[in-house]
CSV table of C-alpha atoms in Angstrom, one decimal:
chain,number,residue,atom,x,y,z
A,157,UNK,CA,46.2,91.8,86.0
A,158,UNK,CA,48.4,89.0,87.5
A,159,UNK,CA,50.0,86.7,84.9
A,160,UNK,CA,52.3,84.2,84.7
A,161,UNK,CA,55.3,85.8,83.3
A,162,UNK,CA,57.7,83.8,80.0
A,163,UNK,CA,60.9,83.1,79.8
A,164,UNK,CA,61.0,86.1,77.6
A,165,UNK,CA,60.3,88.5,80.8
A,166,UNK,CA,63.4,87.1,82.7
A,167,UNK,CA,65.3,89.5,82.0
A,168,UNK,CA,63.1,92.3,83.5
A,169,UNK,CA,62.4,90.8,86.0
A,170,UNK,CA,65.8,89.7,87.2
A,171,UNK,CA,66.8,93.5,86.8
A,172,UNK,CA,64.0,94.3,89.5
A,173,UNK,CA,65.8,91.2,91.7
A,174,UNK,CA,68.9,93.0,90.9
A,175,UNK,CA,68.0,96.2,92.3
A,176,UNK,CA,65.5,94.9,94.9
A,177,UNK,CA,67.5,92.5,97.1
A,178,UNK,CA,71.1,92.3,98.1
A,179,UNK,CA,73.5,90.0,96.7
A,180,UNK,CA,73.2,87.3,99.4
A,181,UNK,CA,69.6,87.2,98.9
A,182,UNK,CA,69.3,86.2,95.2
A,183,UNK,CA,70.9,83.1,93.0
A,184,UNK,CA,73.0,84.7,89.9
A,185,UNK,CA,71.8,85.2,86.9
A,186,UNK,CA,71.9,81.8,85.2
A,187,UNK,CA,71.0,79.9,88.5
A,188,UNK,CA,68.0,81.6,88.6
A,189,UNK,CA,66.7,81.8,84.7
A,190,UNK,CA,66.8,77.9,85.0
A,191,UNK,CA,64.4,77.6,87.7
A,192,UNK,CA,61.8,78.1,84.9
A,193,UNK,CA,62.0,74.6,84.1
A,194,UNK,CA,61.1,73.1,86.9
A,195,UNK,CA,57.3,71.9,87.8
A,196,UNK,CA,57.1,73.3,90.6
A,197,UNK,CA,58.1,77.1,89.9
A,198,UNK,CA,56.6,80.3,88.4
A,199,UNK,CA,56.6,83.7,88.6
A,200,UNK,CA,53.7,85.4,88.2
A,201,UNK,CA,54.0,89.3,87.2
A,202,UNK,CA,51.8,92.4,86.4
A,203,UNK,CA,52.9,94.7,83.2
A,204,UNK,CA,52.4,98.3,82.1
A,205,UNK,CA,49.2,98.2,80.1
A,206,UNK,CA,50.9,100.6,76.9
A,207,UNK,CA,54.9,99.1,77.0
A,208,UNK,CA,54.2,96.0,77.9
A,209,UNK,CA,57.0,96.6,80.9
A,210,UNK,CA,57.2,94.0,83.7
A,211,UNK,CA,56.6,96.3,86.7
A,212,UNK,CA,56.0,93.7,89.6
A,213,UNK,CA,56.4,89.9,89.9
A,214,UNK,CA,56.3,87.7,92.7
A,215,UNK,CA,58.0,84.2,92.1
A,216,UNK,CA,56.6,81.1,93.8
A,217,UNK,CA,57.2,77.1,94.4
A,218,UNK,CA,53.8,75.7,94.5
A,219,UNK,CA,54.7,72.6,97.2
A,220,UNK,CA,51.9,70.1,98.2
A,221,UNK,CA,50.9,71.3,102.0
A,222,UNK,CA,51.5,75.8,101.0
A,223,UNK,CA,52.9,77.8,98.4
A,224,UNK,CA,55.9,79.4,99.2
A,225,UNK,CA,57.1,83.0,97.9
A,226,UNK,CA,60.7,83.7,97.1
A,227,UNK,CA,60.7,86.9,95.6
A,228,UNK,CA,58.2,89.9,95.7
A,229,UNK,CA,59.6,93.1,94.3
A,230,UNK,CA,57.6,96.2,92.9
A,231,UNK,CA,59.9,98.2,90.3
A,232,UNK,CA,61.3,101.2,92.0
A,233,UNK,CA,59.3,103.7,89.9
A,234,UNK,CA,55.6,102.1,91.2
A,235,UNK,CA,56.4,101.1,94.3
A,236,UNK,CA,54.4,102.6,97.3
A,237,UNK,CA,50.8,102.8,95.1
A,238,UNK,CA,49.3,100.2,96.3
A,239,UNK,CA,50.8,98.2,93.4
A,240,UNK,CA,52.1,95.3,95.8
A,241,UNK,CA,49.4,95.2,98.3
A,242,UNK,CA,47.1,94.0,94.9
A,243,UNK,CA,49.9,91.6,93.7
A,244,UNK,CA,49.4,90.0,96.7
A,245,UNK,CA,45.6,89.7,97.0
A,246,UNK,CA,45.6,88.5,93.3
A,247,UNK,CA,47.8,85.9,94.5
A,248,UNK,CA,46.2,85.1,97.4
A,249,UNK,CA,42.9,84.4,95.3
A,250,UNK,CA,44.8,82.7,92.6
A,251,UNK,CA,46.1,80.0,95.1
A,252,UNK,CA,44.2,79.0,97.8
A,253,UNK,CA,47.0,77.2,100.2
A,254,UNK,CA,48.4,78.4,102.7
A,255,UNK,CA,51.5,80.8,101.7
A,256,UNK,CA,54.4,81.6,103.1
A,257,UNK,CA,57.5,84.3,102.6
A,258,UNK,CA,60.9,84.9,104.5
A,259,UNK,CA,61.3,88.5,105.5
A,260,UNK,CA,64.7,90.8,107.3
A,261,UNK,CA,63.7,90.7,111.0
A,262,UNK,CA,61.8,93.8,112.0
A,263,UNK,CA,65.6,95.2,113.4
A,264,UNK,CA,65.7,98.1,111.0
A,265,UNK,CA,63.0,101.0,109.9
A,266,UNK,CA,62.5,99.5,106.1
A,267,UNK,CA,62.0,95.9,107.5
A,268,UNK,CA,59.6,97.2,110.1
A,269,UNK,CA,57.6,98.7,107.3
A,270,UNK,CA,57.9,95.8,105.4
A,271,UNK,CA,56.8,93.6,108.0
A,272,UNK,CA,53.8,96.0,108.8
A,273,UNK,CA,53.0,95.9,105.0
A,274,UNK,CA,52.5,92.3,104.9
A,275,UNK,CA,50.5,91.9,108.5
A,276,UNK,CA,48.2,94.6,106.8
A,277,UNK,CA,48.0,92.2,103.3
A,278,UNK,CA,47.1,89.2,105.6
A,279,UNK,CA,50.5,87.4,106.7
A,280,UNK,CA,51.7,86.5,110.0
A,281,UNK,CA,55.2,86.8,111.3
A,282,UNK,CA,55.7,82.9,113.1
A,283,UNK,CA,57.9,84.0,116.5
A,284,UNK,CA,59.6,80.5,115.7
A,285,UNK,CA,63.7,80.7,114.7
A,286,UNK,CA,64.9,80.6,111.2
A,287,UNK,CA,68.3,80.7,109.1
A,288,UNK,CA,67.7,81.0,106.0
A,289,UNK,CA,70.2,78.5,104.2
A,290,UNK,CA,72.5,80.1,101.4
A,291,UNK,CA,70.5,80.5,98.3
A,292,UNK,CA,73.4,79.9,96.4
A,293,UNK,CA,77.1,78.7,96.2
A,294,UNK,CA,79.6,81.7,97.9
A,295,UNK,CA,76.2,83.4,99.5
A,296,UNK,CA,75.6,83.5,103.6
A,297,UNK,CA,73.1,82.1,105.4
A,298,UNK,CA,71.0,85.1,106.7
A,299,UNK,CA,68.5,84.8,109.9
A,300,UNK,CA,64.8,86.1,109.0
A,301,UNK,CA,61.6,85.5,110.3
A,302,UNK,CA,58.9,83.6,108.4
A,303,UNK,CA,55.6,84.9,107.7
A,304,UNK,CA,52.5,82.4,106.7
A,305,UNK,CA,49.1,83.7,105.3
A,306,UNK,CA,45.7,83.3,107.5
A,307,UNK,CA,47.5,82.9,111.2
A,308,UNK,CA,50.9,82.1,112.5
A,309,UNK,CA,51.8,78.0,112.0
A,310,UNK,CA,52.0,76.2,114.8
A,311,UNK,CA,55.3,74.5,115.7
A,312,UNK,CA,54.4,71.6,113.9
A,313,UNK,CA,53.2,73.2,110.0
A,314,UNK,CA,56.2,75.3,110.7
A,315,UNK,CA,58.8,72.6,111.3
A,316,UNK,CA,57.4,71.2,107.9
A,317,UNK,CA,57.4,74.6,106.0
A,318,UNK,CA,61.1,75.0,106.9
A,319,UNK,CA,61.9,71.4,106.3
A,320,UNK,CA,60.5,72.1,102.6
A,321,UNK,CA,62.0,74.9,102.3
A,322,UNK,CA,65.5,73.5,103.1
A,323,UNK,CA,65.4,70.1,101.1
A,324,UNK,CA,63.2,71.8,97.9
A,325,UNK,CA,64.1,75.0,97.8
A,326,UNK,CA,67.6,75.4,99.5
A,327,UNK,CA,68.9,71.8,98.7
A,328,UNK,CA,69.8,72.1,102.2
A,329,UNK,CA,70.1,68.7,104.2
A,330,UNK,CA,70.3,70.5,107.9
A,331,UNK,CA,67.4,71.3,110.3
C-alpha cells in the first residue's frame, strides 16, 4: 500500500501540497521537487489501484535520533475514510524511530480535529514552545505545536528534535 513515490509523482503530489496547506507552509514548486535528491528525504505515497493516481503521500527526513514528517495530505476526494489514519500506521511500521510532525495549535475547530486525529493514530502534542522557522525565502515563521510518536519528548529529546529541525530542515541557525 505505502510506497516510496518517483520523481515522476511530483507533480501530483505537489498539487495535493498546493491545495492542502497555505502558502506559508510549503517551499515553491522548484524548491521543493529538488529535495528528492537529497539522502536524507522521501516521500512515501499510496495510489488508486486502477489510474495509478497519487491519492495520499506523506513526505519524511529520515535523521539519526527520529524521523520527522513535513507533509501529510490526503487528496480532497478520499479524505475522511480512514485513508490517513492507515498512511500513518504503515509508516509507523515501516520506520521504527521515534517520529515527529508540526501541527496549527489546537486554536481553531479543523486544527482541533486534526490534533485529535493524530492523538487517536498514536502522536503526542509536546506542551513545549515552538516557531516554526520560514520554510522558505518571503514565507513567515508560523508558531505550532510539535507532536512526537509513543509519548511526549521530554525537554531534552525535544530541544534536539527542534535543533534538527532548524539546522537540517529549516537551515535555520537560531534556537
Amino acid at each position: 500500500m505505502l510506497e516510496i513515490l518517483q520523481e515522476t509523482d511530483f507533480d501530483q503530489v505537489y498539487a495535493i501540497l498546493e491545495q492542502s496547506f497555505p502558502e506559508d507552509e510549503r517551499r515553491p514548486y522548484d524548491e521543493q521537487k529538488a529535495l528528492l535528491r537529497r539522502a536524507d528525504y522521501r516521500i512515501y505515497g499510496v495510489r488508486d489501484g486502477r489510474s495509478g493516481r497519487v491519492r495520499a503521500f506523506v513526505s519524511v527526513y529520515r535523521f539519526e535520533d527520529f524521523t520527522y514528517i513535513e507533509h501529510f495530505a490526503v487528496c480532497e476526494q478520499d479524505r475522511n475514510r480512514g485513508l490517513g489514519a492507515s498512511v500513518l500506521q504503515s509508516l509507523f511500521k515501516l520506520l521504527p524511530a521515534r517520529v515527529c510532525l508540526e501541527a496549527d495549535p489546537p486554536e481553531t475547530e479543523i486544527a482541533a480535529r486534526r490534533i485529535a486525529f493524530y492523538r487517536r493514530n498514536g502522536l503526542y502534542p509536546n506542551p513545549y514552545p515552538y516557531m516554526q522557522p520560514p520554510i522558505s525565502a518571503g514565507k513567515r515563521a508560523i508558531p505550532l505545536v510539535v507532536l512526537t510518536s509513543g509519548s511526549v519528548a521530554d525537554e531534552a529529546e525535544f530541544c534536539n528534535i527542534r535543533r534538527t529541525l532548524y539546522r537540517r530542515v529549516y537551515r535555520y541557525d537560531g534556537d
